[in-house]
Short mmCIF file of C-alpha atoms in Angstrom, two decimals:
data_model
loop_
_atom_site.label_atom_id
_atom_site.label_comp_id
_atom_site.label_asym_id
_atom_site.label_seq_id
_atom_site.Cartn_x
_atom_site.Cartn_y
_atom_site.Cartn_z
CA MET A 1 -121.38 -202.71 110.95
CA ALA A 2 -119.95 -200.16 108.71
CA LEU A 3 -121.55 -197.20 107.71
CA GLU A 4 -122.46 -196.97 104.31
CA TRP A 5 -124.22 -194.35 101.32
CA ARG A 6 -124.71 -194.12 98.23
CA ASP A 7 -124.92 -190.76 96.25
CA SER A 8 -123.92 -188.28 92.68
CA GLY A 9 -121.05 -185.31 92.94
CA ALA A 10 -118.74 -183.52 91.05
CA LEU A 11 -115.13 -184.24 91.67
CA LEU A 12 -113.45 -181.16 93.44
CA THR A 13 -109.77 -182.35 93.56
CA VAL A 14 -108.15 -185.26 94.25
CA ARG A 15 -104.20 -186.03 95.70
CA LYS A 16 -102.33 -188.71 95.74
CA TYR A 17 -102.38 -190.70 99.28
CA GLY A 18 -99.54 -193.31 99.48
CA GLU A 19 -97.98 -195.49 96.80
CA THR A 20 -101.19 -196.19 94.80
CA ALA A 21 -104.23 -194.76 96.71
CA ALA A 22 -105.90 -190.95 96.31
CA ILE A 23 -107.75 -189.04 98.24
CA ILE A 24 -110.92 -186.89 96.30
CA ASP A 25 -113.17 -184.16 97.44
CA ALA A 26 -116.33 -184.41 95.97
CA PHE A 27 -119.39 -182.06 95.81
CA THR A 28 -122.55 -184.46 96.49
CA SER A 29 -126.07 -183.86 95.98
CA ASP A 30 -127.13 -185.22 99.20
CA HIS A 31 -123.89 -185.25 101.83
CA GLY A 32 -122.51 -182.15 100.73
CA ARG A 33 -118.58 -181.53 100.04
CA HIS A 34 -116.84 -185.07 100.86
CA ARG A 35 -113.78 -186.67 100.98
CA GLY A 36 -112.32 -190.19 101.20
CA ILE A 37 -109.81 -192.29 99.80
CA VAL A 38 -110.11 -194.03 96.67
CA LEU A 39 -108.11 -197.22 96.50
CA GLY A 40 -105.52 -197.75 93.27
CA GLY A 41 -106.59 -194.08 92.73
CA ALA A 42 -103.14 -193.03 91.93
CA SER A 43 -102.99 -195.66 89.42
CA ARG A 44 -102.90 -194.89 85.35
CA ARG A 45 -106.66 -196.63 84.72
CA MET A 46 -107.83 -194.12 87.15
CA ALA A 47 -106.20 -191.14 86.17
CA PRO A 48 -108.71 -190.39 82.79
CA ILE A 49 -111.46 -191.13 85.36
CA LEU A 50 -110.38 -188.87 88.36
CA GLN A 51 -110.15 -185.00 86.33
CA PRO A 52 -111.60 -182.17 88.16
CA GLY A 53 -115.32 -181.75 87.48
CA ALA A 54 -115.91 -185.33 86.70
CA GLN A 55 -119.93 -186.66 87.41
CA LEU A 56 -119.14 -189.68 89.71
CA ASP A 57 -121.18 -192.19 91.16
CA LEU A 58 -120.15 -192.84 94.78
CA VAL A 59 -120.27 -195.22 97.36
CA TRP A 60 -118.82 -194.13 100.49
CA ARG A 61 -118.01 -196.85 103.65
CA ALA A 62 -116.66 -196.26 106.92
CA ARG A 63 -116.42 -198.17 110.16
CA LEU A 64 -117.64 -194.33 111.79
CA ASN A 65 -119.29 -191.46 110.30
CA GLU A 66 -115.95 -189.57 111.58
CA HIS A 67 -113.46 -191.41 109.76
CA LEU A 68 -112.44 -190.49 106.10
CA GLY A 69 -113.83 -193.45 104.41
CA ASN A 70 -113.40 -195.02 100.88
CA PHE A 71 -115.07 -194.36 97.90
CA LYS A 72 -116.16 -196.81 95.85
CA ILE A 73 -116.60 -194.86 92.28
CA GLU A 74 -118.19 -195.07 88.54
CA LEU A 75 -117.52 -192.50 86.32
CA ARG A 76 -121.00 -190.98 85.13
CA ARG A 77 -119.67 -188.64 82.37
CA SER A 78 -116.41 -187.14 81.95
CA ARG A 79 -116.08 -182.87 81.53
CA ALA A 80 -112.70 -181.41 81.77
CA ALA A 81 -111.39 -183.11 78.31
CA SER A 82 -114.02 -180.87 76.44
CA ILE A 83 -112.69 -177.85 76.87
CA LEU A 84 -108.77 -178.11 77.64
CA SER A 85 -108.42 -176.30 74.38
CA ASP A 86 -110.43 -173.38 75.61
CA ARG A 87 -108.63 -171.57 78.30
CA LEU A 88 -111.41 -168.96 79.74
CA ALA A 89 -113.55 -172.08 79.90
CA LEU A 90 -110.83 -174.17 81.56
CA GLY A 91 -110.54 -170.85 84.28
CA ALA A 92 -113.76 -170.86 84.89
CA PHE A 93 -114.22 -174.76 85.43
CA VAL A 94 -110.89 -174.41 87.90
CA SER A 95 -112.41 -171.82 89.47
CA VAL A 96 -115.74 -173.20 90.44
CA CYS A 97 -114.45 -176.19 92.06
CA ALA A 98 -111.89 -174.20 94.03
CA LEU A 99 -114.39 -171.90 95.22
CA VAL A 100 -116.94 -174.88 96.26
CA VAL A 101 -113.56 -176.27 98.19
CA PHE A 102 -112.78 -172.67 99.62
CA SER A 103 -116.41 -171.63 100.76
CA LEU A 104 -117.98 -175.07 101.43
CA PRO A 105 -117.97 -176.82 105.51
CA GLU A 106 -117.57 -180.67 104.57
CA ARG A 107 -120.51 -182.50 105.15
CA GLU A 108 -123.09 -180.18 104.67
CA PRO A 109 -125.67 -180.44 102.35
CA HIS A 110 -126.19 -177.87 100.27
CA ARG A 111 -128.46 -179.17 97.63
CA ASN A 112 -129.76 -176.18 95.36
CA LEU A 113 -126.63 -174.99 95.35
CA TYR A 114 -125.05 -178.45 94.21
CA GLU A 115 -127.80 -178.29 91.49
CA LEU A 116 -127.04 -174.70 90.00
CA THR A 117 -123.19 -175.87 90.06
CA VAL A 118 -123.86 -179.31 87.97
CA ASN A 119 -125.67 -177.14 85.56
CA LEU A 120 -122.62 -174.47 85.49
CA LEU A 121 -120.05 -176.93 84.52
CA ASP A 122 -122.01 -178.61 82.14
CA SER A 123 -122.97 -174.97 80.30
CA ILE A 124 -119.48 -174.48 80.36
CA CYS A 125 -118.58 -177.84 78.97
CA ARG A 126 -121.12 -176.95 76.12
CA ARG A 127 -119.49 -173.58 75.45
CA LYS A 128 -123.15 -171.84 75.16
CA GLU A 129 -123.95 -168.65 77.01
CA TRP A 130 -122.07 -169.76 80.37
CA MET A 131 -120.43 -166.34 81.62
CA GLN A 132 -123.36 -165.21 82.78
CA GLU A 133 -124.55 -167.57 84.60
CA TYR A 134 -121.05 -168.33 86.43
CA VAL A 135 -121.52 -164.36 87.62
CA ARG A 136 -125.13 -165.71 89.12
CA TRP A 137 -123.32 -168.41 90.49
CA GLU A 138 -121.30 -166.66 92.54
CA LEU A 139 -123.62 -164.70 93.58
CA LYS A 140 -125.82 -167.64 94.95
CA LEU A 141 -122.78 -168.68 96.31
CA LEU A 142 -122.75 -165.84 98.60
CA GLU A 143 -126.03 -166.56 99.48
CA GLU A 144 -125.56 -169.52 100.49
CA MET A 145 -123.01 -168.95 102.82
CA GLY A 146 -125.04 -166.12 104.42
CA PHE A 147 -123.70 -163.08 102.69
CA GLY A 148 -126.60 -162.76 99.55
CA LEU A 149 -127.11 -159.08 98.55
CA ASP A 150 -130.39 -157.61 98.32
CA LEU A 151 -130.52 -156.19 94.74
CA GLU A 152 -134.77 -155.68 94.44
CA LYS A 153 -134.56 -151.83 95.40
CA CYS A 154 -132.74 -149.23 96.63
CA ALA A 155 -131.17 -149.31 99.94
CA VAL A 156 -132.11 -145.52 100.53
CA SER A 157 -135.35 -144.56 98.39
CA GLY A 158 -136.88 -148.03 98.23
CA THR A 159 -137.20 -147.03 94.12
CA ARG A 160 -137.03 -150.61 91.92
CA ASN A 161 -135.61 -147.96 89.29
CA ASP A 162 -132.47 -146.93 87.99
CA LEU A 163 -130.52 -149.19 89.69
CA ILE A 164 -127.05 -149.24 88.82
CA TYR A 165 -124.79 -149.14 92.50
CA ILE A 166 -124.38 -151.36 95.26
CA SER A 167 -123.38 -150.69 98.36
CA PRO A 168 -120.36 -152.07 99.94
CA ARG A 169 -120.99 -151.85 103.34
CA SER A 170 -124.80 -153.42 103.27
CA GLY A 171 -124.78 -155.34 99.53
CA ARG A 172 -127.56 -153.34 98.55
CA ALA A 173 -128.61 -151.94 95.50
CA VAL A 174 -128.70 -148.05 95.46
CA SER A 175 -130.10 -145.63 92.64
CA ARG A 176 -128.58 -142.94 90.33
CA ALA A 177 -130.61 -140.61 91.94
CA ALA A 178 -129.92 -141.88 95.82
CA ALA A 179 -125.95 -142.10 94.89
CA GLY A 180 -125.59 -138.57 94.62
CA GLU A 181 -121.52 -137.95 95.42
CA TRP A 182 -121.65 -141.01 97.21
CA ALA A 183 -121.33 -142.61 93.90
CA ARG A 184 -117.93 -142.98 93.64
CA TYR A 185 -117.50 -145.06 96.71
CA LEU A 186 -120.20 -147.65 95.33
CA LEU A 187 -119.65 -150.86 93.60
CA PRO A 188 -121.22 -151.02 89.67
CA TYR A 189 -124.43 -152.90 90.00
CA ALA A 190 -123.68 -154.87 86.25
CA SER A 191 -126.58 -156.20 83.98
CA CYS A 192 -125.32 -159.68 84.62
CA LEU A 193 -126.04 -159.28 88.16
CA LYS A 194 -129.65 -158.30 87.32
CA GLY A 195 -130.19 -161.67 85.49
CA ARG A 196 -130.92 -159.51 81.67
CA ASP A 197 -127.98 -160.37 79.14
CA ALA A 198 -124.53 -159.08 79.94
CA HIS A 199 -123.18 -156.38 77.98
CA GLY A 200 -120.22 -158.10 76.71
CA LEU A 201 -117.08 -159.07 78.25
CA HIS A 202 -116.85 -155.44 80.16
CA ASP A 203 -119.96 -155.84 81.91
CA ILE A 204 -119.22 -159.67 83.05
CA LEU A 205 -115.95 -158.05 84.41
CA ARG A 206 -117.80 -155.63 86.11
CA GLY A 207 -120.34 -158.35 87.87
CA LEU A 208 -116.77 -160.62 88.94
CA ASN A 209 -115.14 -156.89 90.44
CA THR A 210 -118.28 -157.01 92.54
CA THR A 211 -118.99 -160.31 93.89
CA GLY A 212 -115.16 -160.64 93.95
CA TYR A 213 -115.53 -157.69 96.80
CA PHE A 214 -117.98 -159.46 98.80
CA LEU A 215 -116.03 -162.90 98.66
CA GLU A 216 -112.83 -161.02 99.74
CA ARG A 217 -114.42 -159.10 102.44
CA ARG A 218 -116.95 -160.73 103.75
CA LEU A 219 -116.71 -164.31 103.06
CA ALA A 220 -113.05 -164.65 103.68
CA PRO A 221 -112.94 -162.93 106.90
CA HIS A 222 -116.04 -165.52 108.23
CA LEU A 223 -113.63 -168.46 107.08
CA GLY A 224 -110.55 -167.09 109.30
CA GLY A 225 -108.96 -165.13 107.04
CA LYS A 226 -108.28 -167.47 104.13
CA PRO A 227 -107.58 -166.13 100.84
CA VAL A 228 -109.61 -166.23 97.88
CA PRO A 229 -108.56 -169.65 95.46
CA GLU A 230 -105.58 -168.20 93.09
CA ALA A 231 -107.86 -169.73 90.22
CA ARG A 232 -110.53 -167.59 91.00
CA ASN A 233 -108.05 -164.45 90.63
CA ARG A 234 -106.72 -166.04 87.68
CA PHE A 235 -109.87 -166.68 86.07
CA VAL A 236 -110.61 -163.00 86.15
CA ASP A 237 -107.45 -162.06 84.79
CA GLN A 238 -108.18 -163.77 82.05
CA ILE A 239 -111.04 -162.02 81.20
CA ALA A 240 -109.41 -159.12 81.82
CA LYS A 241 -106.89 -159.66 79.06
CA LYS A 242 -109.40 -161.32 76.89
CA LEU A 243 -111.08 -157.72 76.86
CA LYS A 244 -107.89 -155.76 76.43
CA GLU A 245 -106.52 -157.69 73.70
CA ASP A 246 -110.13 -157.46 72.03
CA SER A 247 -110.36 -153.66 72.20
CA ILE A 248 -106.77 -153.70 70.66
#
């Protein structure tokens, strides 16, 4: 008897398989990141449907659990088309998909992260207040992978006041007073990481540089030394470029 399950998921990647089929990678609610073959997925008819970020209803079937299996899909809603004219939003969109593929093992459920990911993709499509949500999403990704930061109180004094740094070694917050002469070795604790309103693009960039440090120095080595996706680096570069342009 064949195995079968039904789920909803966001499409992460798609690549041609053979003459007419495609292999897709989707982030699903109950089955985690899961790959499968879509028969006819390389056809012109399927091209508008199989766009990264698309929300799909999925039926997966295989003879054995360890098989790649086939997907039967139905489009619930498309997302990418609404942001094609916005390079920054598109960059964030591609970065989210790439980081999920980079970070999550296959077939391991991460329901909380899934909900946050779907909400973030929808926020990016609405183009309203999504940048801070993106930075907080990277924090959650680190937490889900076992590298969460402790940002509630100072690692040295225990105070909860005037926390402006993060230790690159422990991932814990450090107050201004406790930092002392070590301040230059610490990472910035940007407002967007605190759940407060970001102080413009500069604050967003500072937050991304901090989460990027832990993606590169903690998560990537844990994953066998894979480099952080270039899509994520391009997105950060886009923000830096826009910040520079806006200051001219």
